[in-house]
PDB file of C-alpha atoms in Angstrom:
ATOM      1  CA  UNK C   1       0.106  -0.053   0.002  1.00 93.00           C
ATOM      2  CA  UNK C   2       1.307   3.273  -1.081  1.00 96.00           C
ATOM      3  CA  UNK C   3       1.617   6.061   1.511  1.00 98.00           C
ATOM      4  CA  UNK C   4       2.831   9.383   1.090  1.00 98.00           C
ATOM      5  CA  UNK C   5       2.886  11.803   4.224  1.00 98.00           C
ATOM      6  CA  UNK C   6       3.607  15.315   4.327  1.00 98.00           C
ATOM      7  CA  UNK C   7       5.052  17.542   6.929  1.00 98.00           C
ATOM      8  CA  UNK C   8       6.495  20.886   7.427  1.00 98.00           C
ATOM      9  CA  UNK C   9       3.701  23.137   6.799  1.00 97.00           C
ATOM     10  CA  UNK C  10       2.771  26.174   9.067  1.00 97.00           C
ATOM     11  CA  UNK C  11       2.342  29.905   9.132  1.00 98.00           C
ATOM     12  CA  UNK C  12       5.275  32.315   7.822  1.00 98.00           C
ATOM     13  CA  UNK C  13       5.413  36.044   7.013  1.00 98.00           C
ATOM     14  CA  UNK C  14       5.781  37.169   3.502  1.00 98.00           C
ATOM     15  CA  UNK C  15       9.450  36.748   2.419  1.00 98.00           C
ATOM     16  CA  UNK C  16      10.015  33.959   4.661  1.00 98.00           C
ATOM     17  CA  UNK C  17      10.677  30.299   3.895  1.00 98.00           C
ATOM     18  CA  UNK C  18       9.463  26.820   4.725  1.00 98.00           C
ATOM     19  CA  UNK C  19      10.692  23.533   3.701  1.00 98.00           C
ATOM     20  CA  UNK C  20       7.994  20.704   3.098  1.00 98.00           C
ATOM     21  CA  UNK C  21       8.841  16.947   3.259  1.00 98.00           C
ATOM     22  CA  UNK C  22       7.009  14.023   1.944  1.00 98.00           C
ATOM     23  CA  UNK C  23       7.745  10.590   3.262  1.00 98.00           C
ATOM     24  CA  UNK C  24       6.945   7.774   0.869  1.00 98.00           C
ATOM     25  CA  UNK C  25       6.621   4.148   1.385  1.00 97.00           C
ATOM     26  CA  UNK C  26       4.755   0.750  -0.134  1.00 96.00           C
ATOM     27  CA  UNK C  27       6.759   1.018  -3.517  1.00 96.00           C
ATOM     28  CA  UNK C  28      10.341   1.503  -4.696  1.00 96.00           C
ATOM     29  CA  UNK C  29      10.572   5.226  -4.288  1.00 97.00           C
ATOM     30  CA  UNK C  30      13.711   5.503  -6.677  1.00 96.00           C
ATOM     31  CA  UNK C  31      11.599   4.219  -9.521  1.00 96.00           C
ATOM     32  CA  UNK C  32       8.990   7.025  -9.405  1.00 97.00           C
ATOM     33  CA  UNK C  33       8.947  10.644 -10.082  1.00 97.00           C
ATOM     34  CA  UNK C  34       7.390  13.002  -7.388  1.00 98.00           C
ATOM     35  CA  UNK C  35       5.558  16.130  -7.594  1.00 98.00           C
ATOM     36  CA  UNK C  36       4.100  18.978  -5.624  1.00 98.00           C
ATOM     37  CA  UNK C  37       0.762  20.261  -5.751  1.00 98.00           C
ATOM     38  CA  UNK C  38      -1.378  22.909  -3.988  1.00 98.00           C
ATOM     39  CA  UNK C  39      -4.840  23.950  -3.775  1.00 98.00           C
ATOM     40  CA  UNK C  40      -6.142  27.523  -2.158  1.00 96.00           C
ATOM     41  CA  UNK C  41      -9.536  28.050  -0.840  1.00 92.00           C
ATOM     42  CA  UNK C  42     -11.996  28.092  -3.511  1.00 94.00           C
ATOM     43  CA  UNK C  43      -9.493  27.308  -6.319  1.00 96.00           C
ATOM     44  CA  UNK C  44      -8.837  24.054  -8.225  1.00 97.00           C
ATOM     45  CA  UNK C  45      -5.624  22.175  -7.405  1.00 97.00           C
ATOM     46  CA  UNK C  46      -2.630  23.321  -9.069  1.00 97.00           C
ATOM     47  CA  UNK C  47       0.619  21.354  -9.896  1.00 98.00           C
ATOM     48  CA  UNK C  48       3.441  23.319  -8.595  1.00 98.00           C
ATOM     49  CA  UNK C  49       6.857  21.104  -9.755  1.00 98.00           C
ATOM     50  CA  UNK C  50       8.171  17.873  -9.992  1.00 97.00           C
ATOM     51  CA  UNK C  51      11.212  16.108  -9.984  1.00 98.00           C
ATOM     52  CA  UNK C  52      12.614  12.736 -11.864  1.00 97.00           C
ATOM     53  CA  UNK C  53      13.488   9.431 -10.070  1.00 96.00           C
ATOM     54  CA  UNK C  54      17.161  10.035 -10.033  1.00 95.00           C
ATOM     55  CA  UNK C  55      16.649  13.768  -8.994  1.00 95.00           C
ATOM     56  CA  UNK C  56      18.432  14.839 -12.388  1.00 94.00           C
ATOM     57  CA  UNK C  57      15.746  16.927 -13.642  1.00 95.00           C
ATOM     58  CA  UNK C  58      13.071  19.041 -12.321  1.00 96.00           C
ATOM     59  CA  UNK C  59      10.271  21.110 -13.481  1.00 96.00           C
ATOM     60  CA  UNK C  60       8.490  24.092 -11.976  1.00 97.00           C
ATOM     61  CA  UNK C  61       5.492  26.391 -13.186  1.00 97.00           C
ATOM     62  CA  UNK C  62       6.526  30.113 -13.906  1.00 97.00           C
ATOM     63  CA  UNK C  63       4.788  31.386 -10.786  1.00 97.00           C
ATOM     64  CA  UNK C  64       7.405  29.440  -8.287  1.00 98.00           C
ATOM     65  CA  UNK C  65      10.620  29.417 -10.698  1.00 98.00           C
ATOM     66  CA  UNK C  66      13.557  30.770  -8.664  1.00 97.00           C
ATOM     67  CA  UNK C  67      11.603  30.742  -5.399  1.00 98.00           C
ATOM     68  CA  UNK C  68      10.972  26.924  -4.798  1.00 98.00           C
ATOM     69  CA  UNK C  69      13.170  24.011  -5.326  1.00 98.00           C
ATOM     70  CA  UNK C  70      12.134  20.545  -5.278  1.00 98.00           C
ATOM     71  CA  UNK C  71      14.643  17.588  -4.155  1.00 98.00           C
ATOM     72  CA  UNK C  72      14.925  14.283  -3.114  1.00 98.00           C
ATOM     73  CA  UNK C  73      16.702  11.632  -1.051  1.00 98.00           C
ATOM     74  CA  UNK C  74      16.192   8.220  -2.360  1.00 98.00           C
ATOM     75  CA  UNK C  75      17.999   6.580   0.541  1.00 98.00           C
ATOM     76  CA  UNK C  76      15.411   8.183   2.923  1.00 98.00           C
ATOM     77  CA  UNK C  77      12.268   7.851   0.545  1.00 98.00           C
ATOM     78  CA  UNK C  78      11.740  11.321   1.000  1.00 98.00           C
ATOM     79  CA  UNK C  79      11.047  14.506  -1.313  1.00 98.00           C
ATOM     80  CA  UNK C  80      11.294  18.034  -0.228  1.00 98.00           C
ATOM     81  CA  UNK C  81       9.987  21.341  -1.335  1.00 98.00           C
ATOM     82  CA  UNK C  82      11.912  24.299  -0.212  1.00 98.00           C
ATOM     83  CA  UNK C  83      10.045  27.465  -0.467  1.00 98.00           C
ATOM     84  CA  UNK C  84      11.686  30.923  -0.237  1.00 98.00           C
ATOM     85  CA  UNK C  85      10.581  34.377  -0.778  1.00 98.00           C
ATOM     86  CA  UNK C  86       7.104  33.193   0.056  1.00 98.00           C
ATOM     87  CA  UNK C  87       3.993  35.408  -0.920  1.00 97.00           C
ATOM     88  CA  UNK C  88       0.595  35.548   0.585  1.00 97.00           C
ATOM     89  CA  UNK C  89      -0.682  33.850  -2.860  1.00 96.00           C
ATOM     90  CA  UNK C  90       1.271  30.856  -1.919  1.00 98.00           C
ATOM     91  CA  UNK C  91      -1.127  30.169   0.811  1.00 98.00           C
ATOM     92  CA  UNK C  92      -2.786  26.667   0.066  1.00 98.00           C
ATOM     93  CA  UNK C  93      -2.798  23.298   1.237  1.00 98.00           C
ATOM     94  CA  UNK C  94       0.322  21.463  -0.262  1.00 98.00           C
ATOM     95  CA  UNK C  95       0.266  17.708  -1.564  1.00 98.00           C
ATOM     96  CA  UNK C  96       2.760  15.543  -2.504  1.00 98.00           C
ATOM     97  CA  UNK C  97       2.139  12.947  -5.060  1.00 98.00           C
ATOM     98  CA  UNK C  98       3.834  10.031  -7.232  1.00 98.00           C
ATOM     99  CA  UNK C  99       3.824   9.221 -11.004  1.00 97.00           C
ATOM    100  CA  UNK C 100       5.466   6.336 -12.824  1.00 96.00           C
ATOM    101  CA  UNK C 101       6.151   8.696 -15.658  1.00 92.00           C
ATOM    102  CA  UNK C 102       9.245   9.583 -14.119  1.00 83.00           C
ATOM    103  CA  UNK C 103      10.895  11.430 -16.956  1.00 85.00           C
ATOM    104  CA  UNK C 104       7.591  13.463 -17.440  1.00 93.00           C
ATOM    105  CA  UNK C 105       6.814  14.743 -14.254  1.00 93.00           C
ATOM    106  CA  UNK C 106       4.993  17.602 -15.728  1.00 93.00           C
ATOM    107  CA  UNK C 107       2.154  15.172 -17.044  1.00 93.00           C
ATOM    108  CA  UNK C 108      -0.579  16.132 -14.326  1.00 93.00           C
ATOM    109  CA  UNK C 109      -2.515  13.090 -15.149  1.00 93.00           C
ATOM    110  CA  UNK C 110       0.459  10.668 -14.361  1.00 95.00           C
ATOM    111  CA  UNK C 111       0.296  11.151 -10.889  1.00 97.00           C
ATOM    112  CA  UNK C 112      -1.493   7.951  -9.173  1.00 96.00           C
ATOM    113  CA  UNK C 113      -1.072   8.345  -5.457  1.00 97.00           C
ATOM    114  CA  UNK C 114      -1.349  11.563  -3.178  1.00 97.00           C
ATOM    115  CA  UNK C 115      -0.777  12.514   0.438  1.00 98.00           C
ATOM    116  CA  UNK C 116      -3.076  13.822   2.661  1.00 97.00           C
ATOM    117  CA  UNK C 117      -1.539  17.491   2.413  1.00 97.00           C
ATOM    118  CA  UNK C 118      -0.170  20.222   4.653  1.00 98.00           C
ATOM    119  CA  UNK C 119      -1.219  23.533   5.182  1.00 98.00           C
ATOM    120  CA  UNK C 120       0.939  26.678   4.316  1.00 98.00           C
ATOM    121  CA  UNK C 121      -0.135  29.958   5.363  1.00 98.00           C
ATOM    122  CA  UNK C 122       1.744  33.153   4.213  1.00 98.00           C
ATOM    123  CA  UNK C 123       0.583  36.401   5.964  1.00 97.00           C
ATOM    124  CA  UNK C 124       1.150  39.835   4.652  1.00 93.00           C
TER     125      UNK C 124
END
């Protein structure tokens, strides 16, 4: 049974930083691409970015490029989302997800398992 468990969310002031973690279990972590999504109140879930199975390539949406960094530690079965220069519009529930389409982590429909989410609130 695949499980993805996010942690690290919280309240931060605009301009601050947070690092989210997602611990995975249930299948061979290093064989899958990983992604981060977010959902703000009243909005649809949005793809934030993803990282290939090896960590050698990553993809980000334009609104977070240069501010967010996704990394992974395959020895710890964990993927991270380092967020800096946070803005109030980054406020959302953040979810990690896993995809067998490791080389194409930008394909949103490829994600087949999701975590329960962690709340990130950025105050102005």
